[in-house]
Tab-separated table of C-alpha atoms and ligand atoms in Angstrom:
chain	number	residue	atom	x	y	z
A	605	UNK	CA	-211.253	94.023	88.852
A	606	UNK	CA	-208.997	93.302	85.845
A	607	UNK	CA	-205.226	93.090	86.191
A	608	UNK	CA	-204.852	96.070	83.814
A	609	UNK	CA	-207.774	98.140	85.119
A	610	UNK	CA	-207.680	101.731	83.823
A	611	UNK	CA	-204.359	101.259	82.097
A	612	UNK	CA	-203.988	102.627	78.565
A	613	UNK	CA	-202.366	100.209	76.117
A	614	UNK	CA	-201.104	100.865	72.613
A	615	UNK	CA	-200.909	97.675	70.556
A	616	UNK	CA	-199.265	97.953	67.140
A	617	UNK	CA	-200.218	95.218	64.710
A	618	UNK	CA	-203.322	94.937	66.901
A	619	UNK	CA	-205.634	94.116	63.992
A	620	UNK	CA	-204.480	90.543	63.438
A	621	UNK	CA	-202.675	87.578	64.935
A	622	UNK	CA	-200.769	88.065	68.177
A	623	UNK	CA	-201.448	91.811	68.417
A	624	UNK	CA	-205.181	91.186	68.081
A	625	UNK	CA	-205.122	88.561	70.818
A	626	UNK	CA	-203.180	90.947	73.069
A	627	UNK	CA	-205.606	93.816	72.421
A	628	UNK	CA	-208.676	91.677	73.201
A	629	UNK	CA	-207.136	90.163	76.352
A	630	UNK	CA	-205.913	93.497	77.682
A	631	UNK	CA	-209.363	95.024	77.153
A	632	UNK	CA	-210.889	92.104	79.056
A	633	UNK	CA	-208.537	92.926	81.904
A	634	UNK	CA	-209.768	96.502	82.010
A	635	UNK	CA	-207.254	98.326	79.804
A	636	UNK	CA	-208.359	100.983	77.330
A	637	UNK	CA	-206.723	99.931	74.079
A	638	UNK	CA	-205.489	101.819	71.040
A	639	UNK	CA	-205.580	99.237	68.270
A	640	UNK	CA	-202.986	100.270	65.712
A	641	UNK	CA	-202.794	98.487	62.369
A	642	UNK	CA	-202.194	99.528	58.768
A	643	UNK	CA	-203.910	96.354	57.605
A	644	UNK	CA	-201.122	95.534	55.149
A	645	UNK	CA	-200.578	92.300	53.279
A	646	UNK	CA	-198.137	89.841	54.797
A	647	UNK	CA	-195.272	91.324	52.746
A	648	UNK	CA	-196.098	94.889	53.809
A	649	UNK	CA	-197.949	95.962	50.673
A	650	UNK	CA	-201.354	97.645	50.727
A	651	UNK	CA	-203.456	99.210	53.473
A	652	UNK	CA	-206.827	98.267	54.963
A	653	UNK	CA	-208.536	99.866	57.933
A	654	UNK	CA	-210.864	96.957	58.598
A	655	UNK	CA	-208.555	94.774	60.767
A	656	UNK	CA	-208.093	97.564	63.339
A	657	UNK	CA	-211.770	98.574	63.106
A	658	UNK	CA	-212.962	94.997	63.630
A	659	UNK	CA	-210.881	94.520	66.785
A	660	UNK	CA	-212.139	97.843	68.158
A	661	UNK	CA	-215.714	96.732	67.482
A	662	UNK	CA	-215.090	93.354	69.177
A	663	UNK	CA	-213.722	95.084	72.256
A	664	UNK	CA	-216.606	97.542	72.386
A	665	UNK	CA	-219.181	94.798	71.835
A	666	UNK	CA	-217.758	93.017	74.903
A	667	UNK	CA	-218.148	96.200	76.967
A	668	UNK	CA	-214.520	97.356	76.699
A	669	UNK	CA	-212.967	100.628	75.614
A	670	UNK	CA	-210.888	100.897	72.429
A	671	UNK	CA	-210.072	103.210	69.543
A	672	UNK	CA	-208.417	102.528	66.158
A	673	UNK	CA	-205.215	103.967	64.753
A	674	UNK	CA	-204.010	103.403	61.185
A	675	UNK	CA	-200.585	105.041	61.020
A	676	UNK	CA	-197.586	102.961	59.992
A	677	UNK	CA	-194.908	102.260	62.576
A	678	UNK	CA	-192.278	102.447	59.818
A	679	UNK	CA	-191.460	106.105	60.244
A	680	UNK	CA	-190.595	108.149	63.320
A	681	UNK	CA	-193.466	110.463	62.418
A	682	UNK	CA	-195.814	107.435	62.266
A	683	UNK	CA	-194.684	106.293	65.717
A	684	UNK	CA	-195.343	109.753	67.131
A	685	UNK	CA	-198.772	109.906	65.529
A	686	UNK	CA	-199.719	106.510	66.987
A	687	UNK	CA	-198.830	107.619	70.503
A	688	UNK	CA	-200.556	110.960	69.892
A	689	UNK	CA	-203.699	109.037	68.900
A	690	UNK	CA	-203.597	107.314	72.308
A	691	UNK	CA	-203.087	110.629	74.077
A	692	UNK	CA	-205.982	112.194	72.129
A	693	UNK	CA	-208.358	109.342	72.987
A	694	UNK	CA	-207.205	108.359	76.478
A	695	UNK	CA	-204.872	111.192	77.705
A	696	UNK	CA	-202.002	108.912	78.723
A	697	UNK	CA	-199.996	105.801	77.713
A	698	UNK	CA	-199.090	103.100	80.236
A	699	UNK	CA	-198.386	100.103	78.012
A	700	UNK	CA	-196.896	99.604	74.577
A	701	UNK	CA	-196.972	96.255	72.797
A	702	UNK	CA	-195.031	96.555	69.525
A	703	UNK	CA	-196.358	93.579	67.553
A	704	UNK	CA	-196.569	95.010	64.017
A	705	UNK	CA	-194.761	92.769	61.585
A	706	UNK	CA	-194.345	91.598	57.993
A	707	UNK	CA	-192.553	88.643	56.453
A	708	UNK	CA	-190.488	88.195	53.311
A	709	UNK	CA	-188.599	84.905	53.508
A	710	UNK	CA	-185.574	84.916	51.194
A	711	UNK	CA	-181.996	83.678	51.299
A	712	UNK	CA	-179.338	86.358	51.203
A	713	UNK	CA	-178.847	85.605	47.474
A	714	UNK	CA	-182.395	86.659	46.701
A	715	UNK	CA	-182.943	89.484	49.195
A	716	UNK	CA	-183.471	92.755	47.354
A	717	UNK	CA	-182.683	96.198	48.688
A	718	UNK	CA	-186.425	96.802	48.794
A	719	UNK	CA	-186.976	93.630	50.892
A	720	UNK	CA	-184.243	94.712	53.257
A	721	UNK	CA	-185.609	98.243	53.651
A	722	UNK	CA	-189.179	97.026	54.138
A	723	UNK	CA	-188.208	94.580	56.920
A	724	UNK	CA	-185.895	97.059	58.614
A	725	UNK	CA	-188.641	99.683	58.330
A	726	UNK	CA	-191.450	97.716	59.996
A	727	UNK	CA	-189.553	95.656	62.546
A	728	UNK	CA	-186.431	97.563	63.564
A	729	UNK	CA	-187.190	101.202	62.809
A	730	UNK	CA	-190.868	100.470	63.535
A	731	UNK	CA	-190.062	99.213	67.021
A	732	UNK	CA	-187.793	102.205	67.651
A	733	UNK	CA	-190.378	104.698	66.376
A	734	UNK	CA	-193.152	103.646	68.778
A	735	UNK	CA	-190.869	102.839	71.714
A	736	UNK	CA	-189.292	106.297	71.608
A	737	UNK	CA	-192.625	108.067	71.359
A	738	UNK	CA	-194.209	105.938	74.099
A	739	UNK	CA	-191.177	106.212	76.383
A	740	UNK	CA	-191.334	110.009	76.138
A	741	UNK	CA	-194.993	109.882	77.158
A	742	UNK	CA	-194.257	107.468	80.045
A	743	UNK	CA	-191.152	109.134	81.454
A	744	UNK	CA	-192.965	111.998	83.174
A	745	UNK	CA	-195.167	109.683	85.184
A	746	UNK	CA	-192.419	107.193	86.099
A	747	UNK	CA	-194.444	104.197	84.946
A	748	UNK	CA	-194.511	102.118	81.797
A	749	UNK	CA	-194.539	98.605	80.375
A	750	UNK	CA	-193.145	97.874	76.930
A	751	UNK	CA	-193.106	94.515	75.148
A	752	UNK	CA	-191.358	94.026	71.808
A	753	UNK	CA	-191.244	90.977	69.483
A	754	UNK	CA	-188.207	89.064	68.372
A	755	UNK	CA	-188.053	85.623	66.710
A	756	UNK	CA	-186.175	82.369	66.953
A	757	UNK	CA	-185.307	83.139	63.310
A	758	UNK	CA	-182.818	85.781	64.466
A	759	UNK	CA	-181.949	84.565	67.969
A	760	UNK	CA	-181.021	81.057	66.823
A	761	UNK	CA	-180.624	81.463	63.071
A	762	UNK	CA	-182.908	79.744	60.593
A	763	UNK	CA	-182.170	79.260	56.907
A	764	UNK	CA	-183.813	81.432	54.248
A	765	UNK	CA	-184.668	84.395	56.467
A	766	UNK	CA	-181.672	86.704	56.047
A	767	UNK	CA	-183.306	90.085	56.507
A	768	UNK	CA	-186.121	88.935	58.816
A	769	UNK	CA	-183.679	87.158	61.123
A	770	UNK	CA	-181.369	90.160	61.172
A	771	UNK	CA	-184.079	92.629	62.136
A	772	UNK	CA	-185.630	90.366	64.750
A	773	UNK	CA	-182.244	89.861	66.434
A	774	UNK	CA	-181.885	93.638	66.246
A	775	UNK	CA	-185.165	94.062	68.105
A	776	UNK	CA	-183.865	91.794	70.910
A	777	UNK	CA	-180.679	93.855	71.155
A	778	UNK	CA	-182.650	97.091	71.128
A	779	UNK	CA	-184.865	95.837	73.971
A	780	UNK	CA	-181.824	94.740	76.000
A	781	UNK	CA	-180.261	98.203	75.737
A	782	UNK	CA	-183.406	100.293	76.104
A	783	UNK	CA	-184.393	98.345	79.224
A	784	UNK	CA	-181.277	99.784	80.828
A	785	UNK	CA	-182.120	103.315	79.654
A	786	UNK	CA	-185.700	103.233	80.871
A	787	UNK	CA	-185.635	101.066	84.007
A	788	UNK	CA	-184.752	103.974	86.277
A	789	UNK	CA	-187.892	105.767	85.070
A	790	UNK	CA	-190.076	102.874	86.232
A	791	UNK	CA	-190.488	101.641	82.646
A	792	UNK	CA	-189.806	97.989	81.836
A	793	UNK	CA	-188.872	96.679	78.394
A	794	UNK	CA	-189.059	92.980	77.662
A	795	UNK	CA	-188.864	91.000	74.451
A	796	UNK	CA	-190.846	87.938	73.395
A	797	UNK	CA	-190.015	85.301	70.782
A	798	UNK	CA	-193.375	83.699	70.037
A	799	UNK	CA	-194.612	80.741	68.084
A	800	UNK	CA	-198.268	81.143	67.147
A	801	UNK	CA	-200.576	80.082	64.369
A	802	UNK	CA	-201.241	83.316	62.501
A	803	UNK	CA	-201.217	84.267	58.844
A	804	UNK	CA	-197.449	84.740	59.217
A	805	UNK	CA	-196.788	81.102	60.125
A	806	UNK	CA	-199.525	79.882	57.761
A	807	UNK	CA	-197.432	81.316	54.933
A	808	UNK	CA	-194.526	78.968	55.709
A	809	UNK	CA	-194.778	75.470	54.138
A	810	UNK	CA	-195.089	72.661	56.734
A	811	UNK	CA	-191.857	70.905	55.730
A	812	UNK	CA	-189.867	74.155	55.998
A	813	UNK	CA	-191.460	74.841	59.396
A	814	UNK	CA	-190.530	71.325	60.559
A	815	UNK	CA	-186.948	71.600	59.295
A	816	UNK	CA	-186.495	74.971	60.971
A	817	UNK	CA	-187.943	73.685	64.224
A	818	UNK	CA	-185.577	70.703	64.196
A	819	UNK	CA	-182.447	72.819	64.002
A	820	UNK	CA	-183.577	75.356	66.539
A	821	UNK	CA	-182.290	75.246	70.073
A	822	UNK	CA	-185.644	76.386	71.419
A	823	UNK	CA	-187.441	74.109	73.855
A	824	UNK	CA	-189.706	71.604	72.159
A	825	UNK	CA	-193.002	73.461	72.138
A	826	UNK	CA	-196.029	71.838	73.715
A	827	UNK	CA	-199.212	72.497	71.782
A	828	UNK	CA	-202.299	73.389	73.754
A	829	UNK	CA	-205.510	71.491	72.986
A	830	UNK	CA	-206.018	73.989	70.143
A	831	UNK	CA	-202.452	74.011	68.856
A	832	UNK	CA	-200.382	77.200	69.124
A	833	UNK	CA	-202.986	79.927	69.480
A	834	UNK	CA	-201.934	83.600	69.569
A	835	UNK	CA	-203.913	83.796	72.837
A	836	UNK	CA	-201.185	81.725	74.558
A	837	UNK	CA	-198.679	84.436	73.631
A	838	UNK	CA	-201.084	87.181	74.683
A	839	UNK	CA	-201.277	85.912	78.278
A	840	UNK	CA	-197.498	86.163	78.757
A	841	UNK	CA	-197.473	89.613	77.171
A	842	UNK	CA	-200.344	90.822	79.392
A	843	UNK	CA	-198.632	89.432	82.487
A	844	UNK	CA	-195.435	91.361	81.634
A	845	UNK	CA	-197.581	94.509	81.520
A	846	UNK	CA	-199.152	94.132	84.975
A	847	UNK	CA	-198.094	96.146	88.014
A	848	UNK	CA	-196.695	92.988	89.623
A	849	UNK	CA	-194.207	92.512	86.770
A	850	UNK	CA	-192.404	95.740	87.679
A	851	UNK	CA	-189.073	94.023	88.378
A	852	UNK	CA	-189.051	91.994	85.176
A	853	UNK	CA	-186.954	94.164	82.881
A	854	UNK	CA	-184.586	93.527	79.985
A	855	UNK	CA	-185.579	89.858	79.699
A	856	UNK	CA	-186.093	87.622	76.717
A	857	UNK	CA	-188.852	84.988	76.619
A	858	UNK	CA	-189.912	82.212	74.292
A	859	UNK	CA	-193.601	81.251	74.307
A	860	UNK	CA	-195.346	78.588	72.237
A	861	UNK	CA	-198.595	76.874	73.199
A	862	UNK	CA	-198.122	75.514	76.720
A	863	UNK	CA	-194.438	76.449	76.996
A	864	UNK	CA	-192.994	79.664	78.408
A	865	UNK	CA	-189.192	79.862	78.635
A	866	UNK	CA	-186.801	82.476	79.966
A	867	UNK	CA	-183.952	82.730	77.442
A	868	UNK	CA	-180.341	83.585	78.246
A	869	UNK	CA	-178.513	86.557	76.856
A	870	UNK	CA	-175.326	85.887	74.834
A	871	UNK	CA	-172.661	84.603	77.211
A	872	UNK	CA	-169.008	83.617	76.898
A	873	UNK	CA	-168.634	79.892	76.309
A	874	UNK	CA	-164.829	79.537	76.282
A	875	UNK	CA	-161.853	81.917	76.355
A	876	UNK	CA	-158.205	81.578	75.498
A	877	UNK	CA	-156.004	84.253	77.013
A	878	UNK	CA	-152.395	85.197	76.345
A	879	UNK	CA	-150.323	85.864	79.436
A	880	UNK	CA	-148.647	89.229	80.000
A	881	UNK	CA	-150.322	91.393	77.412
A	882	UNK	CA	-149.497	89.230	74.371
A	883	UNK	CA	-151.811	88.586	71.436
A	884	UNK	CA	-152.672	85.475	69.439
A	885	UNK	CA	-151.024	85.120	66.020
A	886	UNK	CA	-152.767	83.398	63.098
A	887	UNK	CA	-150.258	80.514	63.308
A	888	UNK	CA	-150.891	80.028	67.014
A	889	UNK	CA	-154.667	80.185	66.533
A	890	UNK	CA	-154.453	77.554	63.805
A	891	UNK	CA	-152.807	75.198	66.313
A	892	UNK	CA	-154.676	76.197	69.481
A	893	UNK	CA	-158.189	76.670	68.109
A	894	UNK	CA	-159.106	72.979	67.523
A	895	UNK	CA	-157.765	72.097	70.992
A	896	UNK	CA	-159.520	74.911	72.858
A	897	UNK	CA	-162.319	77.124	71.487
A	898	UNK	CA	-163.098	74.650	68.705
A	899	UNK	CA	-163.651	71.514	70.817
A	900	UNK	CA	-167.009	70.051	69.814
A	901	UNK	CA	-167.941	72.951	67.525
A	902	UNK	CA	-170.358	71.962	64.765
A	903	UNK	CA	-170.923	73.725	61.450
A	904	UNK	CA	-174.673	74.448	61.328
A	905	UNK	CA	-174.635	74.164	57.527
A	906	UNK	CA	-171.764	71.941	56.307
A	907	UNK	CA	-170.955	72.030	52.575
A	908	UNK	CA	-172.863	69.435	50.593
A	909	UNK	CA	-172.878	70.655	46.985
A	910	UNK	CA	-170.094	71.731	44.666
A	911	UNK	CA	-170.556	75.327	43.507
B	1398	LIG	N1	-196.535	84.052	64.604
B	1398	LIG	C1	-195.363	83.585	64.950
B	1398	LIG	O1	-195.146	82.368	65.171
B	1398	LIG	C2	-194.194	84.535	65.148
B	1398	LIG	C3	-192.924	83.996	65.341
B	1398	LIG	C4	-191.871	84.851	65.576
B	1398	LIG	C5	-192.076	86.222	65.633
B	1398	LIG	N2	-193.340	86.745	65.426
B	1398	LIG	C6	-193.504	88.187	65.509
B	1398	LIG	O2	-194.667	88.478	66.247
B	1398	LIG	C7	-195.268	89.699	65.766
B	1398	LIG	C8	-196.725	89.463	65.406
B	1398	LIG	O3	-196.773	88.513	64.328
B	1398	LIG	P1	-198.138	87.783	63.867
B	1398	LIG	O4	-197.790	86.370	63.655
B	1398	LIG	O5	-199.238	88.170	64.767
B	1398	LIG	O6	-198.333	88.466	62.411
B	1398	LIG	P2	-199.674	88.893	61.637
B	1398	LIG	O7	-199.284	89.037	60.218
B	1398	LIG	O8	-200.792	88.001	61.993
B	1398	LIG	O9	-200.009	90.341	62.263
B	1398	LIG	C9	-199.139	91.423	62.086
B	1398	LIG	C10	-199.983	92.698	61.943
B	1398	LIG	O10	-199.079	93.821	61.822
B	1398	LIG	C11	-199.665	94.744	60.908
B	1398	LIG	N3	-198.641	95.633	60.339
B	1398	LIG	C12	-197.722	95.312	59.379
B	1398	LIG	N4	-196.982	96.383	59.086
B	1398	LIG	C13	-197.428	97.407	59.871
B	1398	LIG	C14	-197.027	98.766	60.023
B	1398	LIG	N5	-196.028	99.282	59.276
B	1398	LIG	N6	-197.674	99.545	60.935
B	1398	LIG	C15	-198.682	99.022	61.695
B	1398	LIG	N7	-199.118	97.741	61.568
B	1398	LIG	C16	-198.491	96.946	60.667
B	1398	LIG	C17	-200.319	93.864	59.853
B	1398	LIG	O11	-201.307	94.576	59.117
B	1398	LIG	C18	-200.875	92.716	60.687
B	1398	LIG	O12	-202.224	92.934	61.019
B	1398	LIG	C19	-194.388	90.125	64.585
B	1398	LIG	O13	-193.446	91.059	65.001
B	1398	LIG	C20	-193.688	88.849	64.154
B	1398	LIG	O14	-192.470	89.107	63.503
B	1398	LIG	C21	-194.405	85.920	65.174
């Protein structure tokens, strides 16, 4: 019997990449899967039903149970319709994997309002829209598993990804908070920072990818014999959605090929404290900072060109 036997899973972005790998794996483990995908281009433009349809067909051809859903996660109404699709087909929702995503890599100089709104819409609002709808469906039965997707781009900071990094860090913060809201209802919420070879990473030039990887504090990833397949991410996601993962809540993971890491939440590194209710003046900070908080601090992007 599969580890997800008879569970109902909603997978947004389930038509391609990581979401597709999650949908196929969960179906193999006995889940009935709602494969949600608008089939957009990488930058969020256009719609195409075929990615969701193809994954549904693959699941059915392998003897599994699946149905497609084409609504966009980018509106609250869309999130509600996606969950309603799952209720219409399968009468309940046990698992939500919110993997829908788009990419528009730009520095802050070049980020347009439209870029900003598109990225906020799919990643941040889009995660909220499906999580809220799914959590409402899960609350009554005191069971649920939710996995959201962040990125090293936001958690660690990579150059040239102003809006993408911001929204992905926002997703991690959202998961951290919502885990505390939902845990008492038997619903877990965890967040995964993946590295996987999908069309998203294929769009990033190799030298940029290498430079970003070098400055990241993430563990050196270990490729599997076939590189960094989305399937490696899917196994961690599926595990977090099993019954046995019921006490894993509010956690942040990094997964890439053969590496799975538990990441820390932001923590205090050093503190300077004034005795007896005083406060630090700018003059005092100018003297004290280099000797205390500033010891060993490095500028991640030191100036190198005159303006
Ligand atoms: N691949 C990586 O290395 C990597 C790294 C960090 C974070 N991530 C995150 O992982 C998640 C999956 O990424 P991927 O690499 O599989 O990308 P992908 O482009 O292969 O797949 C994303 C899917 O989401 C769908 N989608 C886009 N907008 C949608 C919307 N509004 N509603 C419903 N579906 C929509 C797309 O049509 C696409 O099929 C994303 O959230 C991404 O930001 C991926």
